[in-house]
Each structure stands twice: as structure tokens, then as C-alpha cells.
JSON list of C-alpha atoms in Angstrom, two decimals:
[
{"chain": "T", "resi": 247, "resn": "MET", "atom": "CA", "xyz": [0.00, 0.00, 0.00]},
{"chain": "T", "resi": 248, "resn": "ILE", "atom": "CA", "xyz": [1.30, 3.45, -0.90]},
{"chain": "T", "resi": 249, "resn": "SER", "atom": "CA", "xyz": [1.49, 5.76, 2.09]},
{"chain": "T", "resi": 250, "resn": "SER", "atom": "CA", "xyz": [-0.17, 9.16, 1.86]},
{"chain": "T", "resi": 251, "resn": "ARG", "atom": "CA", "xyz": [3.30, 10.80, 1.98]},
{"chain": "T", "resi": 252, "resn": "LEU", "atom": "CA", "xyz": [4.44, 8.78, -1.04]},
{"chain": "T", "resi": 253, "resn": "GLY", "atom": "CA", "xyz": [1.15, 9.59, -2.75]},
{"chain": "T", "resi": 254, "resn": "ASN", "atom": "CA", "xyz": [1.81, 13.28, -2.15]},
{"chain": "T", "resi": 255, "resn": "PHE", "atom": "CA", "xyz": [5.29, 12.86, -3.63]},
{"chain": "T", "resi": 256, "resn": "LEU", "atom": "CA", "xyz": [3.85, 11.21, -6.76]},
{"chain": "T", "resi": 257, "resn": "ASN", "atom": "CA", "xyz": [1.49, 14.16, -7.21]},
{"chain": "T", "resi": 258, "resn": "ASP", "atom": "CA", "xyz": [4.23, 16.72, -6.60]},
{"chain": "T", "resi": 259, "resn": "LYS", "atom": "CA", "xyz": [5.35, 19.16, -9.28]},
{"chain": "T", "resi": 260, "resn": "LEU", "atom": "CA", "xyz": [8.61, 19.13, -11.18]},
{"chain": "T", "resi": 261, "resn": "GLU", "atom": "CA", "xyz": [9.75, 22.55, -9.98]},
{"chain": "T", "resi": 262, "resn": "ASN", "atom": "CA", "xyz": [10.51, 21.10, -6.55]},
{"chain": "T", "resi": 263, "resn": "TYR", "atom": "CA", "xyz": [13.23, 18.81, -7.94]},
{"chain": "T", "resi": 264, "resn": "ILE", "atom": "CA", "xyz": [14.79, 20.75, -10.82]},
{"chain": "T", "resi": 265, "resn": "ILE", "atom": "CA", "xyz": [18.51, 21.56, -11.02]},
{"chain": "T", "resi": 266, "resn": "SER", "atom": "CA", "xyz": [18.53, 25.10, -12.39]},
{"chain": "T", "resi": 267, "resn": "ALA", "atom": "CA", "xyz": [20.03, 25.97, -15.77]},
{"chain": "T", "resi": 268, "resn": "GLU", "atom": "CA", "xyz": [22.75, 28.07, -14.13]},
{"chain": "T", "resi": 269, "resn": "LYS", "atom": "CA", "xyz": [24.18, 24.92, -12.54]},
{"chain": "T", "resi": 270, "resn": "VAL", "atom": "CA", "xyz": [24.05, 22.73, -15.67]},
{"chain": "T", "resi": 271, "resn": "ALA", "atom": "CA", "xyz": [27.00, 22.46, -18.08]},
{"chain": "T", "resi": 272, "resn": "HIS", "atom": "CA", "xyz": [25.97, 23.07, -21.70]},
{"chain": "T", "resi": 273, "resn": "VAL", "atom": "CA", "xyz": [27.29, 24.06, -25.12]},
{"chain": "T", "resi": 274, "resn": "GLN", "atom": "CA", "xyz": [25.81, 26.42, -27.66]},
{"chain": "T", "resi": 275, "resn": "MET", "atom": "CA", "xyz": [24.86, 26.04, -31.28]},
{"chain": "T", "resi": 276, "resn": "GLY", "atom": "CA", "xyz": [27.82, 27.13, -33.36]},
{"chain": "T", "resi": 277, "resn": "ASN", "atom": "CA", "xyz": [30.41, 25.70, -30.97]},
{"chain": "T", "resi": 278, "resn": "ASN", "atom": "CA", "xyz": [32.78, 23.30, -32.65]},
{"chain": "T", "resi": 279, "resn": "LEU", "atom": "CA", "xyz": [33.17, 19.71, -31.49]},
{"chain": "T", "resi": 280, "resn": "GLU", "atom": "CA", "xyz": [36.56, 20.45, -29.96]},
{"chain": "T", "resi": 281, "resn": "HIS", "atom": "CA", "xyz": [34.91, 22.91, -27.56]},
{"chain": "T", "resi": 282, "resn": "ALA", "atom": "CA", "xyz": [32.08, 20.47, -26.82]},
{"chain": "T", "resi": 283, "resn": "LEU", "atom": "CA", "xyz": [34.52, 17.66, -26.07]},
{"chain": "T", "resi": 284, "resn": "LEU", "atom": "CA", "xyz": [36.48, 19.96, -23.78]},
{"chain": "T", "resi": 285, "resn": "VAL", "atom": "CA", "xyz": [33.32, 20.91, -21.85]},
{"chain": "T", "resi": 286, "resn": "LEU", "atom": "CA", "xyz": [32.22, 17.28, -21.58]},
{"chain": "T", "resi": 287, "resn": "THR", "atom": "CA", "xyz": [35.65, 16.21, -20.37]},
{"chain": "T", "resi": 288, "resn": "LYS", "atom": "CA", "xyz": [36.08, 19.05, -17.86]},
{"chain": "T", "resi": 289, "resn": "CYS", "atom": "CA", "xyz": [32.62, 18.68, -16.31]},
{"chain": "T", "resi": 290, "resn": "GLY", "atom": "CA", "xyz": [32.84, 14.89, -16.20]},
{"chain": "T", "resi": 291, "resn": "TYR", "atom": "CA", "xyz": [29.46, 14.27, -17.86]},
{"chain": "T", "resi": 292, "resn": "SER", "atom": "CA", "xyz": [28.87, 12.05, -20.85]},
{"chain": "T", "resi": 293, "resn": "VAL", "atom": "CA", "xyz": [25.91, 14.06, -22.22]},
{"chain": "T", "resi": 294, "resn": "ILE", "atom": "CA", "xyz": [25.05, 17.77, -22.03]},
{"chain": "T", "resi": 295, "resn": "PRO", "atom": "CA", "xyz": [22.34, 20.06, -23.49]},
{"chain": "T", "resi": 296, "resn": "VAL", "atom": "CA", "xyz": [22.85, 22.15, -26.63]},
{"chain": "T", "resi": 297, "resn": "LEU", "atom": "CA", "xyz": [21.33, 25.64, -26.43]},
{"chain": "T", "resi": 298, "resn": "ASP", "atom": "CA", "xyz": [21.13, 28.59, -28.81]},
{"chain": "T", "resi": 299, "resn": "PHE", "atom": "CA", "xyz": [22.10, 32.15, -27.89]},
{"chain": "T", "resi": 300, "resn": "GLU", "atom": "CA", "xyz": [18.61, 32.77, -26.48]},
{"chain": "T", "resi": 301, "resn": "PHE", "atom": "CA", "xyz": [19.02, 29.67, -24.27]},
{"chain": "T", "resi": 302, "resn": "LYS", "atom": "CA", "xyz": [16.44, 27.64, -26.18]},
{"chain": "T", "resi": 303, "resn": "LEU", "atom": "CA", "xyz": [17.05, 23.91, -26.02]},
{"chain": "T", "resi": 304, "resn": "HIS", "atom": "CA", "xyz": [17.89, 22.25, -29.35]},
{"chain": "T", "resi": 305, "resn": "GLY", "atom": "CA", "xyz": [19.23, 18.85, -28.35]},
{"chain": "T", "resi": 306, "resn": "LEU", "atom": "CA", "xyz": [21.87, 16.84, -26.53]},
{"chain": "T", "resi": 307, "resn": "ILE", "atom": "CA", "xyz": [25.48, 16.05, -27.39]},
{"chain": "T", "resi": 308, "resn": "SER", "atom": "CA", "xyz": [27.66, 13.31, -25.99]},
{"chain": "T", "resi": 309, "resn": "SER", "atom": "CA", "xyz": [31.28, 12.29, -26.11]},
{"chain": "T", "resi": 310, "resn": "ALA", "atom": "CA", "xyz": [30.17, 9.13, -27.95]},
{"chain": "T", "resi": 311, "resn": "MET", "atom": "CA", "xyz": [28.47, 11.22, -30.68]},
{"chain": "T", "resi": 312, "resn": "ILE", "atom": "CA", "xyz": [31.61, 13.30, -31.06]},
{"chain": "T", "resi": 313, "resn": "THR", "atom": "CA", "xyz": [33.88, 10.27, -31.22]},
{"chain": "T", "resi": 314, "resn": "ASP", "atom": "CA", "xyz": [31.62, 8.58, -33.76]},
{"chain": "T", "resi": 315, "resn": "SER", "atom": "CA", "xyz": [31.67, 11.69, -35.98]},
{"chain": "T", "resi": 316, "resn": "ILE", "atom": "CA", "xyz": [35.48, 11.74, -36.25]},
{"chain": "T", "resi": 317, "resn": "LEU", "atom": "CA", "xyz": [36.03, 8.04, -36.88]},
{"chain": "T", "resi": 318, "resn": "GLY", "atom": "CA", "xyz": [37.32, 7.47, -40.41]},
{"chain": "T", "resi": 319, "resn": "LEU", "atom": "CA", "xyz": [37.81, 4.18, -42.17]},
{"chain": "T", "resi": 320, "resn": "GLU", "atom": "CA", "xyz": [41.49, 3.94, -41.33]},
{"chain": "T", "resi": 321, "resn": "ARG", "atom": "CA", "xyz": [42.11, 6.52, -38.63]},
{"chain": "T", "resi": 322, "resn": "ILE", "atom": "CA", "xyz": [40.57, 8.95, -36.19]},
{"chain": "T", "resi": 323, "resn": "GLU", "atom": "CA", "xyz": [40.19, 12.27, -38.01]},
{"chain": "T", "resi": 324, "resn": "TYR", "atom": "CA", "xyz": [40.99, 14.66, -35.17]},
{"chain": "T", "resi": 325, "resn": "GLU", "atom": "CA", "xyz": [41.07, 17.67, -37.50]},
{"chain": "T", "resi": 326, "resn": "ARG", "atom": "CA", "xyz": [37.29, 17.34, -37.87]},
{"chain": "T", "resi": 327, "resn": "LEU", "atom": "CA", "xyz": [36.90, 18.45, -34.23]},
{"chain": "T", "resi": 328, "resn": "GLU", "atom": "CA", "xyz": [37.67, 22.01, -35.34]},
{"chain": "T", "resi": 329, "resn": "THR", "atom": "CA", "xyz": [35.39, 22.09, -38.38]},
{"chain": "T", "resi": 330, "resn": "LEU", "atom": "CA", "xyz": [32.29, 20.17, -37.30]},
{"chain": "T", "resi": 331, "resn": "LYS", "atom": "CA", "xyz": [29.71, 22.03, -35.19]},
{"chain": "T", "resi": 332, "resn": "VAL", "atom": "CA", "xyz": [27.62, 20.60, -32.37]},
{"chain": "T", "resi": 333, "resn": "GLU", "atom": "CA", "xyz": [24.47, 20.95, -34.47]},
{"chain": "T", "resi": 334, "resn": "ASP", "atom": "CA", "xyz": [26.04, 18.63, -37.06]},
{"chain": "T", "resi": 335, "resn": "VAL", "atom": "CA", "xyz": [26.09, 15.66, -34.67]},
{"chain": "T", "resi": 336, "resn": "MET", "atom": "CA", "xyz": [23.73, 16.40, -31.76]},
{"chain": "T", "resi": 337, "resn": "GLN", "atom": "CA", "xyz": [20.64, 14.36, -31.00]},
{"chain": "T", "resi": 338, "resn": "THR", "atom": "CA", "xyz": [17.52, 16.46, -31.58]},
{"chain": "T", "resi": 339, "resn": "LYS", "atom": "CA", "xyz": [14.74, 14.01, -30.76]},
{"chain": "T", "resi": 340, "resn": "ILE", "atom": "CA", "xyz": [14.88, 14.06, -26.98]},
{"chain": "T", "resi": 341, "resn": "PRO", "atom": "CA", "xyz": [12.29, 13.85, -24.22]},
{"chain": "T", "resi": 342, "resn": "VAL", "atom": "CA", "xyz": [11.55, 17.25, -22.69]},
{"chain": "T", "resi": 343, "resn": "LEU", "atom": "CA", "xyz": [9.54, 18.27, -19.63]},
{"chain": "T", "resi": 344, "resn": "THR", "atom": "CA", "xyz": [7.76, 21.44, -18.60]},
{"chain": "T", "resi": 345, "resn": "ASN", "atom": "CA", "xyz": [6.86, 22.57, -15.09]},
{"chain": "T", "resi": 346, "resn": "SER", "atom": "CA", "xyz": [3.33, 21.27, -15.61]},
{"chain": "T", "resi": 347, "resn": "HIS", "atom": "CA", "xyz": [4.45, 17.62, -15.62]},
{"chain": "T", "resi": 348, "resn": "ASP", "atom": "CA", "xyz": [3.99, 15.58, -12.47]},
{"chain": "T", "resi": 349, "resn": "ILE", "atom": "CA", "xyz": [6.39, 13.12, -10.85]},
{"chain": "T", "resi": 350, "resn": "GLU", "atom": "CA", "xyz": [4.67, 10.11, -12.40]},
{"chain": "T", "resi": 351, "resn": "LYS", "atom": "CA", "xyz": [5.49, 11.35, -15.93]},
{"chain": "T", "resi": 352, "resn": "ILE", "atom": "CA", "xyz": [9.03, 12.25, -14.85]},
{"chain": "T", "resi": 353, "resn": "VAL", "atom": "CA", "xyz": [9.71, 8.79, -13.42]},
{"chain": "T", "resi": 354, "resn": "LYS", "atom": "CA", "xyz": [8.43, 7.19, -16.64]},
{"chain": "T", "resi": 355, "resn": "LEU", "atom": "CA", "xyz": [10.90, 9.22, -18.73]},
{"chain": "T", "resi": 356, "resn": "LEU", "atom": "CA", "xyz": [13.81, 8.73, -16.32]},
{"chain": "T", "resi": 357, "resn": "VAL", "atom": "CA", "xyz": [13.64, 4.96, -16.71]},
{"chain": "T", "resi": 358, "resn": "ASP", "atom": "CA", "xyz": [15.56, 5.34, -19.98]},
{"chain": "T", "resi": 359, "resn": "SER", "atom": "CA", "xyz": [17.64, 8.48, -19.26]},
{"chain": "T", "resi": 360, "resn": "PRO", "atom": "CA", "xyz": [19.88, 9.69, -16.42]},
{"chain": "T", "resi": 361, "resn": "PHE", "atom": "CA", "xyz": [18.33, 13.16, -16.78]},
{"chain": "T", "resi": 362, "resn": "ILE", "atom": "CA", "xyz": [15.58, 14.98, -18.65]},
{"chain": "T", "resi": 363, "resn": "CYS", "atom": "CA", "xyz": [15.77, 18.61, -19.78]},
{"chain": "T", "resi": 364, "resn": "VAL", "atom": "CA", "xyz": [13.14, 21.06, -18.58]},
{"chain": "T", "resi": 365, "resn": "VAL", "atom": "CA", "xyz": [11.95, 23.99, -20.72]},
{"chain": "T", "resi": 366, "resn": "ASP", "atom": "CA", "xyz": [9.35, 26.72, -20.35]},
{"chain": "T", "resi": 367, "resn": "GLU", "atom": "CA", "xyz": [6.50, 27.29, -22.81]},
{"chain": "T", "resi": 368, "resn": "ALA", "atom": "CA", "xyz": [8.84, 29.19, -25.19]},
{"chain": "T", "resi": 369, "resn": "GLY", "atom": "CA", "xyz": [11.41, 26.38, -25.22]},
{"chain": "T", "resi": 370, "resn": "ILE", "atom": "CA", "xyz": [13.84, 28.25, -22.95]},
{"chain": "T", "resi": 371, "resn": "PHE", "atom": "CA", "xyz": [16.07, 25.85, -21.02]},
{"chain": "T", "resi": 372, "resn": "GLU", "atom": "CA", "xyz": [15.25, 25.96, -17.29]},
{"chain": "T", "resi": 373, "resn": "GLY", "atom": "CA", "xyz": [17.37, 23.06, -16.08]},
{"chain": "T", "resi": 374, "resn": "ILE", "atom": "CA", "xyz": [17.31, 19.30, -15.67]},
{"chain": "T", "resi": 375, "resn": "ILE", "atom": "CA", "xyz": [15.66, 16.73, -13.49]},
{"chain": "T", "resi": 376, "resn": "THR", "atom": "CA", "xyz": [17.86, 13.75, -12.68]},
{"chain": "T", "resi": 377, "resn": "ARG", "atom": "CA", "xyz": [17.15, 10.14, -11.90]},
{"chain": "T", "resi": 378, "resn": "HIS", "atom": "CA", "xyz": [19.43, 10.55, -8.86]},
{"chain": "T", "resi": 379, "resn": "VAL", "atom": "CA", "xyz": [17.30, 13.33, -7.33]},
{"chain": "T", "resi": 380, "resn": "ILE", "atom": "CA", "xyz": [14.05, 11.42, -7.84]},
{"chain": "T", "resi": 381, "resn": "LEU", "atom": "CA", "xyz": [15.46, 8.14, -6.47]},
{"chain": "T", "resi": 382, "resn": "LYS", "atom": "CA", "xyz": [16.75, 9.96, -3.38]},
{"chain": "T", "resi": 383, "resn": "GLN", "atom": "CA", "xyz": [13.23, 11.24, -2.74]},
{"chain": "T", "resi": 384, "resn": "VAL", "atom": "CA", "xyz": [11.72, 7.78, -3.24]},
{"chain": "T", "resi": 385, "resn": "GLN", "atom": "CA", "xyz": [14.30, 6.32, -0.85]},
{"chain": "T", "resi": 386, "resn": "ARG", "atom": "CA", "xyz": [13.46, 9.02, 1.70]},
{"chain": "T", "resi": 387, "resn": "TYR", "atom": "CA", "xyz": [9.77, 8.13, 1.60]},
{"chain": "T", "resi": 388, "resn": "ILE", "atom": "CA", "xyz": [10.45, 4.40, 1.77]},
{"chain": "T", "resi": 389, "resn": "HIS", "atom": "CA", "xyz": [12.61, 4.72, 4.88]},
{"chain": "T", "resi": 390, "resn": "GLU", "atom": "CA", "xyz": [10.45, 7.21, 6.80]}
]
């Protein structure tokens, strides 16, 4: 049986668990892959959001996508890191949340992703919600 506290958690809103955009590493459209790889390496993440200059979300880029884009038939073509742009290799079909989504929808999406990007009605990036944050809350309710 689900306790009333856990029920309240499941009906809670996304805004209570979001990691704000200011705290999330990202790259911008127009950045080359060398810059994106540097950001990914320095922050220690494998995937980060791609934003435009108005901070609208356009997709995600990963170190695996970058590596795949520079693999030639006989060698790794490192020189392509300078010429290819993030928009050339980023993933654009990604799940996205808004503040109107509830925890139940968030949990469903987080089954397949370590984090989900959150945008406002205009597509402006507001931050991310992570599987880690949600699982910590579930654990808290289970052990109380």
C-alpha cells in the first residue's frame, strides 16, 4: 500500500526537484566539437544540453556522438573536431519536460535516461531533473 506521503510525492510538481540551468553544463549552437569535447571532459558528464544564444534547447550532445563523428575508415580524423559544429552531430529528438508535468510522468521518462531537460512554454532551457534526485526522494519516503 502506498502511504499518503508517497502519494503526495507522486502528485508533486517538477519545480521542486529541478537543477537550475545556471548549474548545468551546456554548449551552444555554433560551438565546434573540440569545444564540446572539452566541456564534456572538464565537467565529467557524458551528455550535455545544446542551447542557442537565447538559451532555447535544441538537443543533446555526448562524447560518444563526437567520437563517432570523427572516426574514419582507417584513422581517427581529429582535424574534424575544429570544423564540425555541435548541431552537425547532436541528438535532436529528446524527451523534454515542462513545469506542468507531475512526478509520475518524470519517473516514466527517467527509466531510460539519467536526466531529462526542462523547458518553459517558449522552449527556454530551465534546467534538468535527474534520476538521482528522484530516487533519493523515493528512498526518503520508503525509509520514513
